Short mmCIF file of C-alpha atoms and ligand atoms in Angstrom, two decimals:
data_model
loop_
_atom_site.label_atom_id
_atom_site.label_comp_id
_atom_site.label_asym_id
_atom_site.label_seq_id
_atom_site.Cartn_x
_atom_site.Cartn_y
_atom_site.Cartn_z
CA UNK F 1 -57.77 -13.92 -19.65
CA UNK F 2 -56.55 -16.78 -21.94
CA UNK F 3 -56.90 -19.19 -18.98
CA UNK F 4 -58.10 -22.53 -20.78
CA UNK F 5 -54.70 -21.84 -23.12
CA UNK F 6 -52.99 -21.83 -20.23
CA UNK F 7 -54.46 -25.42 -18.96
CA UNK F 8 -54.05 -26.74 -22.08
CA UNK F 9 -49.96 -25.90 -22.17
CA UNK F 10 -49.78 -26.86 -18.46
CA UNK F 11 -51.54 -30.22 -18.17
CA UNK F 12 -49.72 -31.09 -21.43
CA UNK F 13 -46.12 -30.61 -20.07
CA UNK F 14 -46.70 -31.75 -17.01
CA UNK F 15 -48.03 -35.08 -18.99
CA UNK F 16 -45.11 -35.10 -21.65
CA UNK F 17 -42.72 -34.41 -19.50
CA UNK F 18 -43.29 -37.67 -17.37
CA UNK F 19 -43.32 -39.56 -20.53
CA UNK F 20 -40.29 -38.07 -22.53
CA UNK F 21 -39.10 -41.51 -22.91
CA UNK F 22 -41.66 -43.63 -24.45
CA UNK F 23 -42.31 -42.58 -28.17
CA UNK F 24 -45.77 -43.93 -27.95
CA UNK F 25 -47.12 -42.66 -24.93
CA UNK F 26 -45.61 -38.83 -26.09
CA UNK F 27 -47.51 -39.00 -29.60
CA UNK F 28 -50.63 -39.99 -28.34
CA UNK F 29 -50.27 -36.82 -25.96
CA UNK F 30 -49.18 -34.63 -28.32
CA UNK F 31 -52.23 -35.44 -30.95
CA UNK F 32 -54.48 -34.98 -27.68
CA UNK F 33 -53.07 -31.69 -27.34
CA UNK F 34 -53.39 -30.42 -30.82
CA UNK F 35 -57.00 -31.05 -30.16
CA UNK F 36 -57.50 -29.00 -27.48
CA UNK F 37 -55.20 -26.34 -28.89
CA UNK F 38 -57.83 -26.39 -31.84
CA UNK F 39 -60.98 -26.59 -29.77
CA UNK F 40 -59.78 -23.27 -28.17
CA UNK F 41 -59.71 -21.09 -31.01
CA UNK F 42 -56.10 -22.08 -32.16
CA UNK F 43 -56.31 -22.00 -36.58
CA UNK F 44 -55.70 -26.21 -36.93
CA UNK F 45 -52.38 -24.88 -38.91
CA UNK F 46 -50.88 -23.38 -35.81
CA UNK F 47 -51.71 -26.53 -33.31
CA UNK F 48 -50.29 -28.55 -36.09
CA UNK F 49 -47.34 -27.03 -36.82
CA UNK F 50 -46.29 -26.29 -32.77
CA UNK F 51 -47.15 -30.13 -32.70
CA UNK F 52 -44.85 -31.01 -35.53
CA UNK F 53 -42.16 -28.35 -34.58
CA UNK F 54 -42.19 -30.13 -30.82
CA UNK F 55 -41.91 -33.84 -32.31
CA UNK F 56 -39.01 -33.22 -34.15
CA UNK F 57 -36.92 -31.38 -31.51
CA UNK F 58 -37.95 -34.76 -29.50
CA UNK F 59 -36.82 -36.75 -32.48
CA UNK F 60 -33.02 -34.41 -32.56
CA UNK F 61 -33.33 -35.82 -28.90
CA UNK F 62 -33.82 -31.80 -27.86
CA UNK F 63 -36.12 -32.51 -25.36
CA UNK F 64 -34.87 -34.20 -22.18
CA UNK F 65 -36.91 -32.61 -20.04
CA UNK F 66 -39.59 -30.22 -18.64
CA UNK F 67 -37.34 -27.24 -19.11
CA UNK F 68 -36.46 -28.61 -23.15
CA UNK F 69 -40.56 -28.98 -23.74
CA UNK F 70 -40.83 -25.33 -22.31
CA UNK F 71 -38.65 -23.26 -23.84
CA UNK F 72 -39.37 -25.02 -26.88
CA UNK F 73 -42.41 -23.70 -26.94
CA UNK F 74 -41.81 -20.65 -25.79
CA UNK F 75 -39.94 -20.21 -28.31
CA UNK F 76 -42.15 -21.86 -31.08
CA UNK F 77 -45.04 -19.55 -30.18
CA UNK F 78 -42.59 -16.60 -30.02
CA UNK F 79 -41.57 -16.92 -32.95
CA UNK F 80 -45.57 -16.94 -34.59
CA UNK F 81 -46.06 -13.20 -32.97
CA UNK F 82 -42.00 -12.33 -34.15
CA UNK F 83 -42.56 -13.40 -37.70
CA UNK F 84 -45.61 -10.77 -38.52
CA UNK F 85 -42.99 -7.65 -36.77
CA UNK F 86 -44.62 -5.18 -34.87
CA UNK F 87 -46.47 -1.77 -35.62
CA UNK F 88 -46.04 0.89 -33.13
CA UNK F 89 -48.92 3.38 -34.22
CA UNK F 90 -48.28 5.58 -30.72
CA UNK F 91 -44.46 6.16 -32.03
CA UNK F 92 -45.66 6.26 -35.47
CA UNK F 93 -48.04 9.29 -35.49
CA UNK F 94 -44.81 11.55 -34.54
CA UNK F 95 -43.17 10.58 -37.90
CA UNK F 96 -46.21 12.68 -39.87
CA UNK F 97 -47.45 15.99 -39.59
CA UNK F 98 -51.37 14.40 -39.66
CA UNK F 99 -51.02 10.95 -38.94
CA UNK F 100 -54.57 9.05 -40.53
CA UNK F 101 -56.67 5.77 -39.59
CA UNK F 102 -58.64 3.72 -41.07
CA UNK F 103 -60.49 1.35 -38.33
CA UNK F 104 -62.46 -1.56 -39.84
CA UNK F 105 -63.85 -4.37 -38.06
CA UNK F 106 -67.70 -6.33 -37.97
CA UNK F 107 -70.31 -5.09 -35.85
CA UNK F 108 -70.42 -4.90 -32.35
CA UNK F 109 -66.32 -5.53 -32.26
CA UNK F 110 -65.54 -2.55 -30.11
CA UNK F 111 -64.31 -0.33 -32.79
CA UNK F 112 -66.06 3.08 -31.59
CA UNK F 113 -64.74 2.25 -27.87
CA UNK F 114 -61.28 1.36 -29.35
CA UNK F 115 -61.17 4.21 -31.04
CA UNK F 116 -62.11 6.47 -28.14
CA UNK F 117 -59.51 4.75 -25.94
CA UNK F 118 -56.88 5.33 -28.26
CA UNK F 119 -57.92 8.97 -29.00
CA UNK F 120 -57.18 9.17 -24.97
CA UNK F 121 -53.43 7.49 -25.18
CA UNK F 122 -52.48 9.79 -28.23
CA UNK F 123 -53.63 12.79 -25.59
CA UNK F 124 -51.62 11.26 -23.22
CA UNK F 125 -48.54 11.48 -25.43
CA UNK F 126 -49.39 15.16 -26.26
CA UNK F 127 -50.93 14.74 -29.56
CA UNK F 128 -53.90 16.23 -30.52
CA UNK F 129 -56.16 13.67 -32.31
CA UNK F 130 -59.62 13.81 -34.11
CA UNK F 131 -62.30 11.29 -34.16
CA UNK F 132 -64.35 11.14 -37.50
CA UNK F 133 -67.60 9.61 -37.55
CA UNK F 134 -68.08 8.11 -40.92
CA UNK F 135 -70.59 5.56 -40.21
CA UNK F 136 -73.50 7.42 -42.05
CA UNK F 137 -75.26 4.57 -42.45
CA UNK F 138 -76.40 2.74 -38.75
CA UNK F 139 -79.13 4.78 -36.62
CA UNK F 140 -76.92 6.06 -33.44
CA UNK F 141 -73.32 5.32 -35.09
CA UNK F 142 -72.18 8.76 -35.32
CA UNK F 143 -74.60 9.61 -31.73
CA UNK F 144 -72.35 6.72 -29.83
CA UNK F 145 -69.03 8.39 -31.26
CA UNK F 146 -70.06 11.86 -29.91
CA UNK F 147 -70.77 10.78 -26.77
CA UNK F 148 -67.47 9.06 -26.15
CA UNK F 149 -65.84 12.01 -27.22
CA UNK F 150 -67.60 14.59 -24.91
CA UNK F 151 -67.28 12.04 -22.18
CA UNK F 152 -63.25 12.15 -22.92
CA UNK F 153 -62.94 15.79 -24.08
CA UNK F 154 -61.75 14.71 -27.65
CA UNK F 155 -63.26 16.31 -30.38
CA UNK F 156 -65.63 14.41 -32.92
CA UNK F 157 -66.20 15.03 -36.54
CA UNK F 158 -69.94 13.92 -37.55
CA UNK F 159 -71.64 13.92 -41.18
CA UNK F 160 -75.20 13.78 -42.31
CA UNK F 161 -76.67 10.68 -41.87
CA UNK F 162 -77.17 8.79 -45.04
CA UNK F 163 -74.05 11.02 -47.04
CA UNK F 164 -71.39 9.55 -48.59
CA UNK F 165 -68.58 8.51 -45.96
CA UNK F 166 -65.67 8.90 -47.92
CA UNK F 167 -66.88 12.64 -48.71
CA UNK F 168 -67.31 13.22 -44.76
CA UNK F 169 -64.13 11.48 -43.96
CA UNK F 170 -62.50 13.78 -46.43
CA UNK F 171 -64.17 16.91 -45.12
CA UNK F 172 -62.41 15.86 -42.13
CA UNK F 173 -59.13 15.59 -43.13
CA UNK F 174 -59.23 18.98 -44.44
CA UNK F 175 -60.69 20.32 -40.98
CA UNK F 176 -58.22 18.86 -39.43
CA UNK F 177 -55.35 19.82 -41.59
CA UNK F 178 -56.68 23.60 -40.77
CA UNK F 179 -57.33 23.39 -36.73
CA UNK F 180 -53.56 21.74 -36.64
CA UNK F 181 -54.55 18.14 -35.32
CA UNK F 182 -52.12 15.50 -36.18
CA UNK F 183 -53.96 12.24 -35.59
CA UNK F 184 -57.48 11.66 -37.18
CA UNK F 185 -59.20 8.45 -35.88
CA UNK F 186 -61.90 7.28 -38.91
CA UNK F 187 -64.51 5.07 -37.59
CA UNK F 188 -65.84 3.37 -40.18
CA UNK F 189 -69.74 1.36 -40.42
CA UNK F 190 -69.60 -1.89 -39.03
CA UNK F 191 -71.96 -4.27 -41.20
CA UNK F 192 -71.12 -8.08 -41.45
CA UNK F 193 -68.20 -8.88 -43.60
CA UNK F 194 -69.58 -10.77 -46.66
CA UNK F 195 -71.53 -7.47 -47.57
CA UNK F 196 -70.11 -6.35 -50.54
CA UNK F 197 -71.60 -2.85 -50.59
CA UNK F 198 -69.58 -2.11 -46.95
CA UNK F 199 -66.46 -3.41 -48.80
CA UNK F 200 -66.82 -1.01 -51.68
CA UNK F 201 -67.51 1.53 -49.29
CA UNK F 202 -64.33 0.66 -47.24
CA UNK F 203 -62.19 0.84 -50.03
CA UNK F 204 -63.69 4.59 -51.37
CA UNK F 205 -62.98 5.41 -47.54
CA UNK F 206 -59.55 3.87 -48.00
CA UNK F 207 -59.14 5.77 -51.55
CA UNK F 208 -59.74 8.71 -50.69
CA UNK F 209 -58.03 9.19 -46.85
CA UNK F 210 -54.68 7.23 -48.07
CA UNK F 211 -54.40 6.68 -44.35
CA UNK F 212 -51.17 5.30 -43.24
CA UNK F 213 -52.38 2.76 -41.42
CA UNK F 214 -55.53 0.48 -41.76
CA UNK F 215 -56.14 -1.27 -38.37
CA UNK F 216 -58.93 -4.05 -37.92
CA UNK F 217 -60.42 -4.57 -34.96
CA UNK F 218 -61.80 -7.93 -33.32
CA UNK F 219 -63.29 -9.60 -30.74
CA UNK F 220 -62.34 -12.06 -29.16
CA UNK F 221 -65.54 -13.41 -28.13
CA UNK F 222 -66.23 -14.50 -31.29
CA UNK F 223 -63.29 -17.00 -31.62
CA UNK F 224 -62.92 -19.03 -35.35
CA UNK F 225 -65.09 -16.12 -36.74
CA UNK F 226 -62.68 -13.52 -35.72
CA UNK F 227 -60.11 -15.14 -37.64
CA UNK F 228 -62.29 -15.31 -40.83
CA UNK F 229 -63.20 -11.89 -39.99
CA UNK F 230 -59.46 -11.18 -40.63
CA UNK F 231 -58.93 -13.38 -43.48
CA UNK F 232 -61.88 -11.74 -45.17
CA UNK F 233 -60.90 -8.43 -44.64
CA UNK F 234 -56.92 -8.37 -45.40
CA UNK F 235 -57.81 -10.16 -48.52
CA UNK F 236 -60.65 -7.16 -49.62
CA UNK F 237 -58.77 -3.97 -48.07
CA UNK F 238 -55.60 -4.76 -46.78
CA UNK F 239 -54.88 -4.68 -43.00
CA UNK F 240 -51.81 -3.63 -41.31
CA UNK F 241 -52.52 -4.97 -37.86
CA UNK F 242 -54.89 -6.24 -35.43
CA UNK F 243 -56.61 -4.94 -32.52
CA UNK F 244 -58.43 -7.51 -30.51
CA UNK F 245 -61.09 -6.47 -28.04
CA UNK F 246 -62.75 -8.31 -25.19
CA UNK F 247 -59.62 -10.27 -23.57
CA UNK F 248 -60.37 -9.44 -20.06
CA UNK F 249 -63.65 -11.81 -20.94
CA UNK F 250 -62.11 -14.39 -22.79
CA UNK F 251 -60.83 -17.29 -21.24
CA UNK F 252 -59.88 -19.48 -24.63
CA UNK F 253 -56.54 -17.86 -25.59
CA UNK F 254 -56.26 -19.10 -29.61
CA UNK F 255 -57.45 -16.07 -31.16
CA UNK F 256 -54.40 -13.69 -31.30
CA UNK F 257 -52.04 -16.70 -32.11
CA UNK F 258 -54.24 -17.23 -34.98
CA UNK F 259 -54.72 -14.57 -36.50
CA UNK F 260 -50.76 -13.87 -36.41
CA UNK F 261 -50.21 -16.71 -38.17
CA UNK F 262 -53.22 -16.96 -40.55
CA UNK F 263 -52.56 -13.09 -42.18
CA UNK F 264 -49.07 -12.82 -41.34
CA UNK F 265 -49.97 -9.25 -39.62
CA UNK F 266 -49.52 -7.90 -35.97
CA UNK F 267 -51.39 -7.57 -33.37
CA UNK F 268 -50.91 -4.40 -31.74
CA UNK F 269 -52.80 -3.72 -29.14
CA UNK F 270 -55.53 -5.66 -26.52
CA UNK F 271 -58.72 -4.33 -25.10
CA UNK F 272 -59.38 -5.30 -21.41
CA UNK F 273 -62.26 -3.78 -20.34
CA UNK F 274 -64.82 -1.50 -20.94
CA UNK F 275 -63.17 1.90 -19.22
CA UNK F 276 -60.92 4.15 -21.58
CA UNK F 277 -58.18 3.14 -19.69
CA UNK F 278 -58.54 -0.64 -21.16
CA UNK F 279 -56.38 -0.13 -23.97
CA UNK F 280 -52.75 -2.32 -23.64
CA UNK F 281 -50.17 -2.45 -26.24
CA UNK F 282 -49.72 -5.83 -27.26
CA UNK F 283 -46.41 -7.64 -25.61
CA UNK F 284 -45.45 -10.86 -26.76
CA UNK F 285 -43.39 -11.50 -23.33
CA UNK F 286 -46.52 -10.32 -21.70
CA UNK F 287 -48.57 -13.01 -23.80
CA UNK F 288 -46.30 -15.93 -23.19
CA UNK F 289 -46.35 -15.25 -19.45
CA UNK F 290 -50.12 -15.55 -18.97
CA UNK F 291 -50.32 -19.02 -21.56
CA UNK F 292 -46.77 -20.63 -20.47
CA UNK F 293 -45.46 -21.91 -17.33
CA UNK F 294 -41.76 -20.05 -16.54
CA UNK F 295 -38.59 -22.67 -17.63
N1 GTP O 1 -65.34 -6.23 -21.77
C1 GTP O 1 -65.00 -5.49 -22.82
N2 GTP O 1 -65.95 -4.86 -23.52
C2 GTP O 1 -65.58 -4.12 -24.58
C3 GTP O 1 -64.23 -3.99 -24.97
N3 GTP O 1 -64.18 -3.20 -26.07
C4 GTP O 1 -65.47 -2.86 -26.34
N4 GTP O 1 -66.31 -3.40 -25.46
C5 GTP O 1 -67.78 -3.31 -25.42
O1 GTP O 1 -68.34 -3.84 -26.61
C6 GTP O 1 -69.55 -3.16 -26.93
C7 GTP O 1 -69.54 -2.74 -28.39
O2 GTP O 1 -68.56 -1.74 -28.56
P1 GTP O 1 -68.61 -0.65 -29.72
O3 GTP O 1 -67.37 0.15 -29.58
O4 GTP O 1 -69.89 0.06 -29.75
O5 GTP O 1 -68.51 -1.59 -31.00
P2 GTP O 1 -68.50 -1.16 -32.54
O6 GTP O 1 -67.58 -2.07 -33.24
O7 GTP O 1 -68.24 0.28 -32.66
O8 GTP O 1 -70.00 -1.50 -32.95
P3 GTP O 1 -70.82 -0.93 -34.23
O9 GTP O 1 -70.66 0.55 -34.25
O10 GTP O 1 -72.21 -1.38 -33.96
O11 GTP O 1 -70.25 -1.60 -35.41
C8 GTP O 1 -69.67 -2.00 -25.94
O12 GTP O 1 -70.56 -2.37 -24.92
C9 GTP O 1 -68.25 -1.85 -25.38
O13 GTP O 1 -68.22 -1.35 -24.06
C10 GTP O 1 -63.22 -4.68 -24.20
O14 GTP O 1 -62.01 -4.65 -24.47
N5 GTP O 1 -63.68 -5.41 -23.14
MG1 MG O 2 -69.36 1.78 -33.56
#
């Protein structure tokens, strides 16, 4: 998990740190490591701006040594996860008598597993949550949801395939409302991105559920593109944080810096395998440990 990050920060303060006191030899490192930052999945904004951040604490003369170059940035990339504040959706749902959302997210992301996995947590915590199948549109969508919930003992509402999936996401809000469950867990059809039909759909979903949160999901895998997956989306619905799936695979590191930085929103939560157990809430300590070297 984020292991090439991790080389990247590394190699480059053991480097700098050897050089601290020849300008030259120090830029010419740090412009090699905004290139690597950027060839594993970190947006060129973010590798430029931790580069620029870094050169002018050296410049304040900040940076005498290893420590300096690692709690600066520490502290730098901290500050990237700080600056979107953080969703908690488990302490959340106790705040509302039926606590609603909205999952979006590209094919193949890992929303339907994500889903299920969270529908176990909010068990966990003695709630009592619903999962709604409203992908009416993809042979097997609303089979795949059904079969995670049987497997987990969580109920599943299902529509006709082919019906409108803001009418069946509404039909089970109101089923809901009347067999007292407090969380409802929409999954929602997972066609690529630029089609504008899913995005109309999304927001008649969105329309008519008013859920309180809207949560896009990711993977990891697919490294720049998840990032434009986000861009795309919080700019046609709105997203109020990030899930991003497929960590335990992925040994780049950039994408939940990125996408941070490049919406502004949080990420909340990790997936790390493919059990229902593989669900971690997103900790920035925990993030900074597994990239950074200690001070
Ligand atoms: N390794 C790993 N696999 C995952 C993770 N999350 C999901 N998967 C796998 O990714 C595949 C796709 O997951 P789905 O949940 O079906 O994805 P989806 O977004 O619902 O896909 P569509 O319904 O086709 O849009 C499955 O094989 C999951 O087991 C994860 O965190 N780690
Ligand atoms: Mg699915």
């Amino acid at each position: 998990m984020f292991k090439r990050l991790r080389n990247i920060f590394t190699s480059f303060i053991n480097k700098a740190s050897k050089v601290l006191l020849s300008r030259e030899d120090l830029y010419s490192l740090v412009e090699e490591f905004k290139l690597e930052l950027v060839s594993n999945d970190v947006a060129f904004e973010v590798a430029e701006e931790l580069s620029e951040k870094l050169l002018k604490h050296v410049e304040a003369g900040k940076i005498r040594d290893r420590g300096d170059l690692v709690r600066v940035l520490r502290r730098e990339v901290r500050s990237i996860f700080e600056k979107t504040g953080f969703i908690d959706i488990l302490e959340e749902a106790g705040k509302h008598h039926l606590y609603k959302i909205v999952f979006l997210g590209v094919n193949g992301v890992g929303k339907t597993t994500t889903i299920a996995k969270l529908a176990v947590m909010y068990r966990e915590r003695g709630f009592k949550p619903l999962m709604v199948a409203a992908d009416t549109f993809r042979a097997g969508a609303q089979e795949q949801l059904k079969q995670h919930g049987e497997r987990i003992g969580i109920p599943v509402f299902t529509g006709k395939y082919g019906s409108d999936p803001a009418a069946v996401a509404f039909d089970a809000l109101r089923y809901a409302e009347n067999r007292g469950y407090n969380v409802v867990l929409i999954d929602t059809a997972g066609r690529m991105h630029t089609d504008i039909d899913l995005v109309n759909e999304l927001k008649k979903i969105i329309r008519v559920v008013k859920p309180h949160r809207k949560i896009l999901v990711v993977d990891a895998l697919t490294g720049n593109d998840a990032v434009e997956q986000a861009r795309f989306f919080d700019e046609a619905v709105g997203v109020d944080a990030v899930i991003v799936t497929k960590v335990d695979a992925y040994e780049q590191g950039g994408v939940p810096l990125s996408i941070a930085y490049t919406i502004g929103k949080p990420i909340i939560m990790i997936g790390t395998g493919q059990t229902y157990k593989d669900l971690k809430v997103f900790d920035i300590d925990d993030f900074l440990d597994k990239v950074l070297p200690y001070e």
